Amino acid sequence: MAGTFSLRIVSPEGNVLKEDVEFAVIPGELGELGILPNHAPLIAGMDIGVLRYNLNGAVKRVAVAGGFVEVIENSAIVLADTAELSEDIDVARAQEARERAKKRLSTRTNEIDVRRAEYALRRAAARIEASVGKK
Ligand code: ATP
């Protein structure tokens, strides 16, 4: 179809998404990557964050945490360490994870624990943000 490209998201759990979309904004390690049809080929690392894409005029959200994206021949393939569609996100679980991480960060521990808690906090925040507007 003209004006779209194939967006595929795969995680170790399996296939998360395969849709023809109009655009996608992907949280890259070096900043957000805006992808439109016929984008130039690229490979980039991904950050923890919210991937957005447009389908039939609606913006959809997916929480992702690390991995890679490859854009080639009018398709974007996201290999994510974890990825959840907004409708599959357990918001209460993410809120609990956020509280646990905040508590850990408020009690001074060693550097590795701080780093782990910071990542856990960012994953939880991305899930909460991606769940906004979920059906
Ligand atoms: P938690 O402490 O709640 O387990 P976490 O950030 O440590 O959160 P991860 O290790 O990133 O969890 O993910 C483990 C698995 O659980 C992955 O398959 C991920 O997709 C899934 N997952 C994690 N949190 C949620 C959530 N809030 N809703 C749905 N799936 C989730």
GROMACS .gro file of C-alpha atoms and ligand atoms in nm:
model
  166
    1MET     CA    1   0.000   0.000   0.000
    2ALA     CA    2   0.133   0.346  -0.084
    3GLY     CA    3   0.210   0.568   0.212
    4THR     CA    4   0.284   0.287   0.455
    5PHE     CA    5   0.567   0.061   0.560
    6SER     CA    6   0.582  -0.268   0.747
    7LEU     CA    7   0.655  -0.241   1.121
    8ARG     CA    8   0.747  -0.565   1.292
    9ILE     CA    9   0.827  -0.594   1.664
   10VAL     CA   10   0.976  -0.915   1.801
   11SER     CA   11   1.085  -0.991   2.158
   12PRO     CA   12   1.224  -1.309   2.319
   13GLU     CA   13   0.860  -1.386   2.406
   14GLY     CA   14   0.767  -1.398   2.035
   15ASN     CA   15   0.599  -1.177   1.776
   16VAL     CA   16   0.455  -0.863   1.933
   17LEU     CA   17   0.335  -0.672   1.626
   18LYS     CA   18   0.327  -0.685   1.247
   19GLU     CA   19   0.134  -0.402   1.084
   20ASP     CA   20   0.151  -0.169   0.785
   21VAL     CA   21   0.185   0.175   0.944
   22GLU     CA   22   0.208   0.535   0.826
   23PHE     CA   23   0.486   0.645   1.060
   24ALA     CA   24   0.670   0.533   1.369
   25VAL     CA   25   0.874   0.711   1.633
   26ILE     CA   26   1.126   0.477   1.792
   27PRO     CA   27   1.328   0.552   2.108
   28GLY     CA   28   1.683   0.520   1.975
   29GLU     CA   29   1.990   0.516   2.200
   30LEU     CA   30   2.094   0.851   2.055
   31GLY     CA   31   1.747   1.005   2.046
   32GLU     CA   32   1.409   0.946   1.889
   33LEU     CA   33   1.403   0.806   1.534
   34GLY     CA   34   1.113   0.917   1.315
   35ILE     CA   35   1.047   0.660   1.042
   36LEU     CA   36   0.834   0.731   0.735
   37PRO     CA   37   0.777   0.510   0.425
   38ASN     CA   38   1.088   0.458   0.211
   39HIS     CA   39   1.321   0.566   0.489
   40ALA     CA   40   1.693   0.523   0.422
   41PRO     CA   41   1.836   0.195   0.557
   42LEU     CA   42   1.963   0.210   0.915
   43ILE     CA   43   2.052  -0.001   1.216
   44ALA     CA   44   2.035   0.158   1.561
   45GLY     CA   45   2.036   0.056   1.925
   46MET     CA   46   1.719   0.121   2.123
   47ASP     CA   47   1.668   0.288   2.457
   48ILE     CA   48   1.402   0.219   2.718
   49GLY     CA   49   1.093   0.414   2.616
   50VAL     CA   50   0.767   0.433   2.425
   51LEU     CA   51   0.753   0.341   2.056
   52ARG     CA   52   0.464   0.518   1.880
   53TYR     CA   53   0.312   0.435   1.544
   54ASN     CA   54   0.021   0.557   1.341
   55LEU     CA   55  -0.244   0.315   1.217
   56ASN     CA   56  -0.564   0.432   1.041
   57GLY     CA   57  -0.526   0.780   1.186
   58ALA     CA   58  -0.479   0.664   1.547
   59VAL     CA   59  -0.154   0.676   1.743
   60LYS     CA   60  -0.068   0.345   1.912
   61ARG     CA   61   0.193   0.290   2.182
   62VAL     CA   62   0.430   0.006   2.269
   63ALA     CA   63   0.663   0.000   2.572
   64VAL     CA   64   1.010  -0.119   2.470
   65ALA     CA   65   1.327  -0.171   2.672
   66GLY     CA   66   1.650  -0.201   2.476
   67GLY     CA   67   1.738  -0.396   2.164
   68PHE     CA   68   1.791  -0.297   1.802
   69VAL     CA   69   1.596  -0.159   1.509
   70GLU     CA   70   1.677  -0.222   1.144
   71VAL     CA   71   1.513  -0.025   0.863
   72ILE     CA   72   1.549  -0.178   0.520
   73GLU     CA   73   1.338  -0.205   0.202
   74ASN     CA   74   1.035  -0.019   0.339
   75SER     CA   75   1.020  -0.221   0.658
   76ALA     CA   76   1.129  -0.157   1.016
   77ILE     CA   77   1.219  -0.458   1.226
   78VAL     CA   78   1.245  -0.401   1.600
   79LEU     CA   79   1.426  -0.668   1.804
   80ALA     CA   80   1.340  -0.566   2.160
   81ASP     CA   81   1.465  -0.708   2.490
   82THR     CA   82   1.107  -0.659   2.613
   83ALA     CA   83   0.805  -0.511   2.433
   84GLU     CA   84   0.442  -0.477   2.540
   85LEU     CA   85   0.150  -0.336   2.341
   86SER     CA   86  -0.038  -0.075   2.544
   87GLU     CA   87  -0.342  -0.302   2.580
   88ASP     CA   88  -0.125  -0.582   2.724
   89ILE     CA   89   0.036  -0.370   2.994
   90ASP     CA   90  -0.050  -0.453   3.354
   91VAL     CA   91  -0.058  -0.098   3.490
   92ALA     CA   92  -0.081  -0.202   3.856
   93ARG     CA   93   0.231  -0.418   3.811
   94ALA     CA   94   0.419  -0.129   3.653
   95GLN     CA   95   0.311   0.105   3.935
   96GLU     CA   96   0.433  -0.146   4.195
   97ALA     CA   97   0.764  -0.185   4.007
   98ARG     CA   98   0.798   0.196   4.000
   99GLU     CA   99   0.737   0.222   4.376
  100ARG     CA  100   0.987  -0.057   4.449
  101ALA     CA  101   1.251   0.112   4.235
  102LYS     CA  102   1.188   0.452   4.396
  103LYS     CA  103   1.220   0.300   4.743
  104ARG     CA  104   1.550   0.136   4.646
  105LEU     CA  105   1.680   0.465   4.511
  106SER     CA  106   1.585   0.649   4.830
  107THR     CA  107   1.796   0.413   5.043
  108ARG     CA  108   2.160   0.464   4.943
  109THR     CA  109   2.304   0.134   4.824
  110ASN     CA  110   2.599   0.043   4.604
  111GLU     CA  111   2.643   0.178   4.253
  112ILE     CA  112   2.526  -0.137   4.074
  113ASP     CA  113   2.203  -0.150   4.273
  114VAL     CA  114   2.141   0.219   4.198
  115ARG     CA  115   2.192   0.156   3.826
  116ARG     CA  116   1.957  -0.144   3.832
  117ALA     CA  117   1.692   0.052   4.020
  118GLU     CA  118   1.723   0.342   3.775
  119TYR     CA  119   1.666   0.108   3.480
  120ALA     CA  120   1.374  -0.060   3.658
  121LEU     CA  121   1.224   0.284   3.724
  122ARG     CA  122   1.261   0.381   3.358
  123ARG     CA  123   1.102   0.054   3.239
  124ALA     CA  124   0.808   0.106   3.475
  125ALA     CA  125   0.769   0.470   3.365
  126ALA     CA  126   0.772   0.368   2.996
  127ARG     CA  127   0.503   0.104   3.063
  128ILE     CA  128   0.285   0.353   3.248
  129GLU     CA  129   0.328   0.610   2.970
  130ALA     CA  130   0.258   0.352   2.696
  131SER     CA  131  -0.060   0.238   2.873
  132VAL     CA  132  -0.216   0.584   2.844
  133GLY     CA  133  -0.526   0.559   2.627
  134LYS     CA  134  -0.524   0.180   2.631
  135LYS     CA  135  -0.859   0.023   2.547
  136ATP     P1  136   0.865  -0.644   3.727
  136ATP     O1  137   0.947  -0.602   3.846
  136ATP     O2  138   0.722  -0.605   3.739
  136ATP     O3  139   0.885  -0.790   3.688
  136ATP     P2  140   1.058  -0.570   3.527
  136ATP     O4  141   1.085  -0.437   3.464
  136ATP     O5  142   1.166  -0.626   3.615
  136ATP     O6  143   0.917  -0.558   3.603
  136ATP     P3  144   1.119  -0.714   3.290
  136ATP     O7  145   1.233  -0.799   3.339
  136ATP     O8  146   1.151  -0.593   3.210
  136ATP     O9  147   1.025  -0.675   3.415
  136ATP    O10  148   1.018  -0.804   3.205
  136ATP     C1  149   0.994  -0.942   3.233
  136ATP     C2  150   0.877  -0.987   3.148
  136ATP    O11  151   0.754  -0.934   3.202
  136ATP     C3  152   0.882  -0.940   3.004
  136ATP    O12  153   0.826  -1.041   2.922
  136ATP     C4  154   0.794  -0.816   3.001
  136ATP    O13  155   0.735  -0.799   2.872
  136ATP     C5  156   0.688  -0.851   3.106
  136ATP     N1  157   0.639  -0.735   3.181
  136ATP     C6  158   0.705  -0.663   3.274
  136ATP     N2  159   0.627  -0.569   3.330
  136ATP     C7  160   0.506  -0.580   3.268
  136ATP     C8  161   0.381  -0.509   3.281
  136ATP     N3  162   0.365  -0.406   3.366
  136ATP     N4  163   0.278  -0.548   3.202
  136ATP     C9  164   0.292  -0.651   3.115
  136ATP     N5  165   0.407  -0.721   3.099
  136ATP    C10  166   0.513  -0.687   3.174
   0.00000   0.00000   0.00000
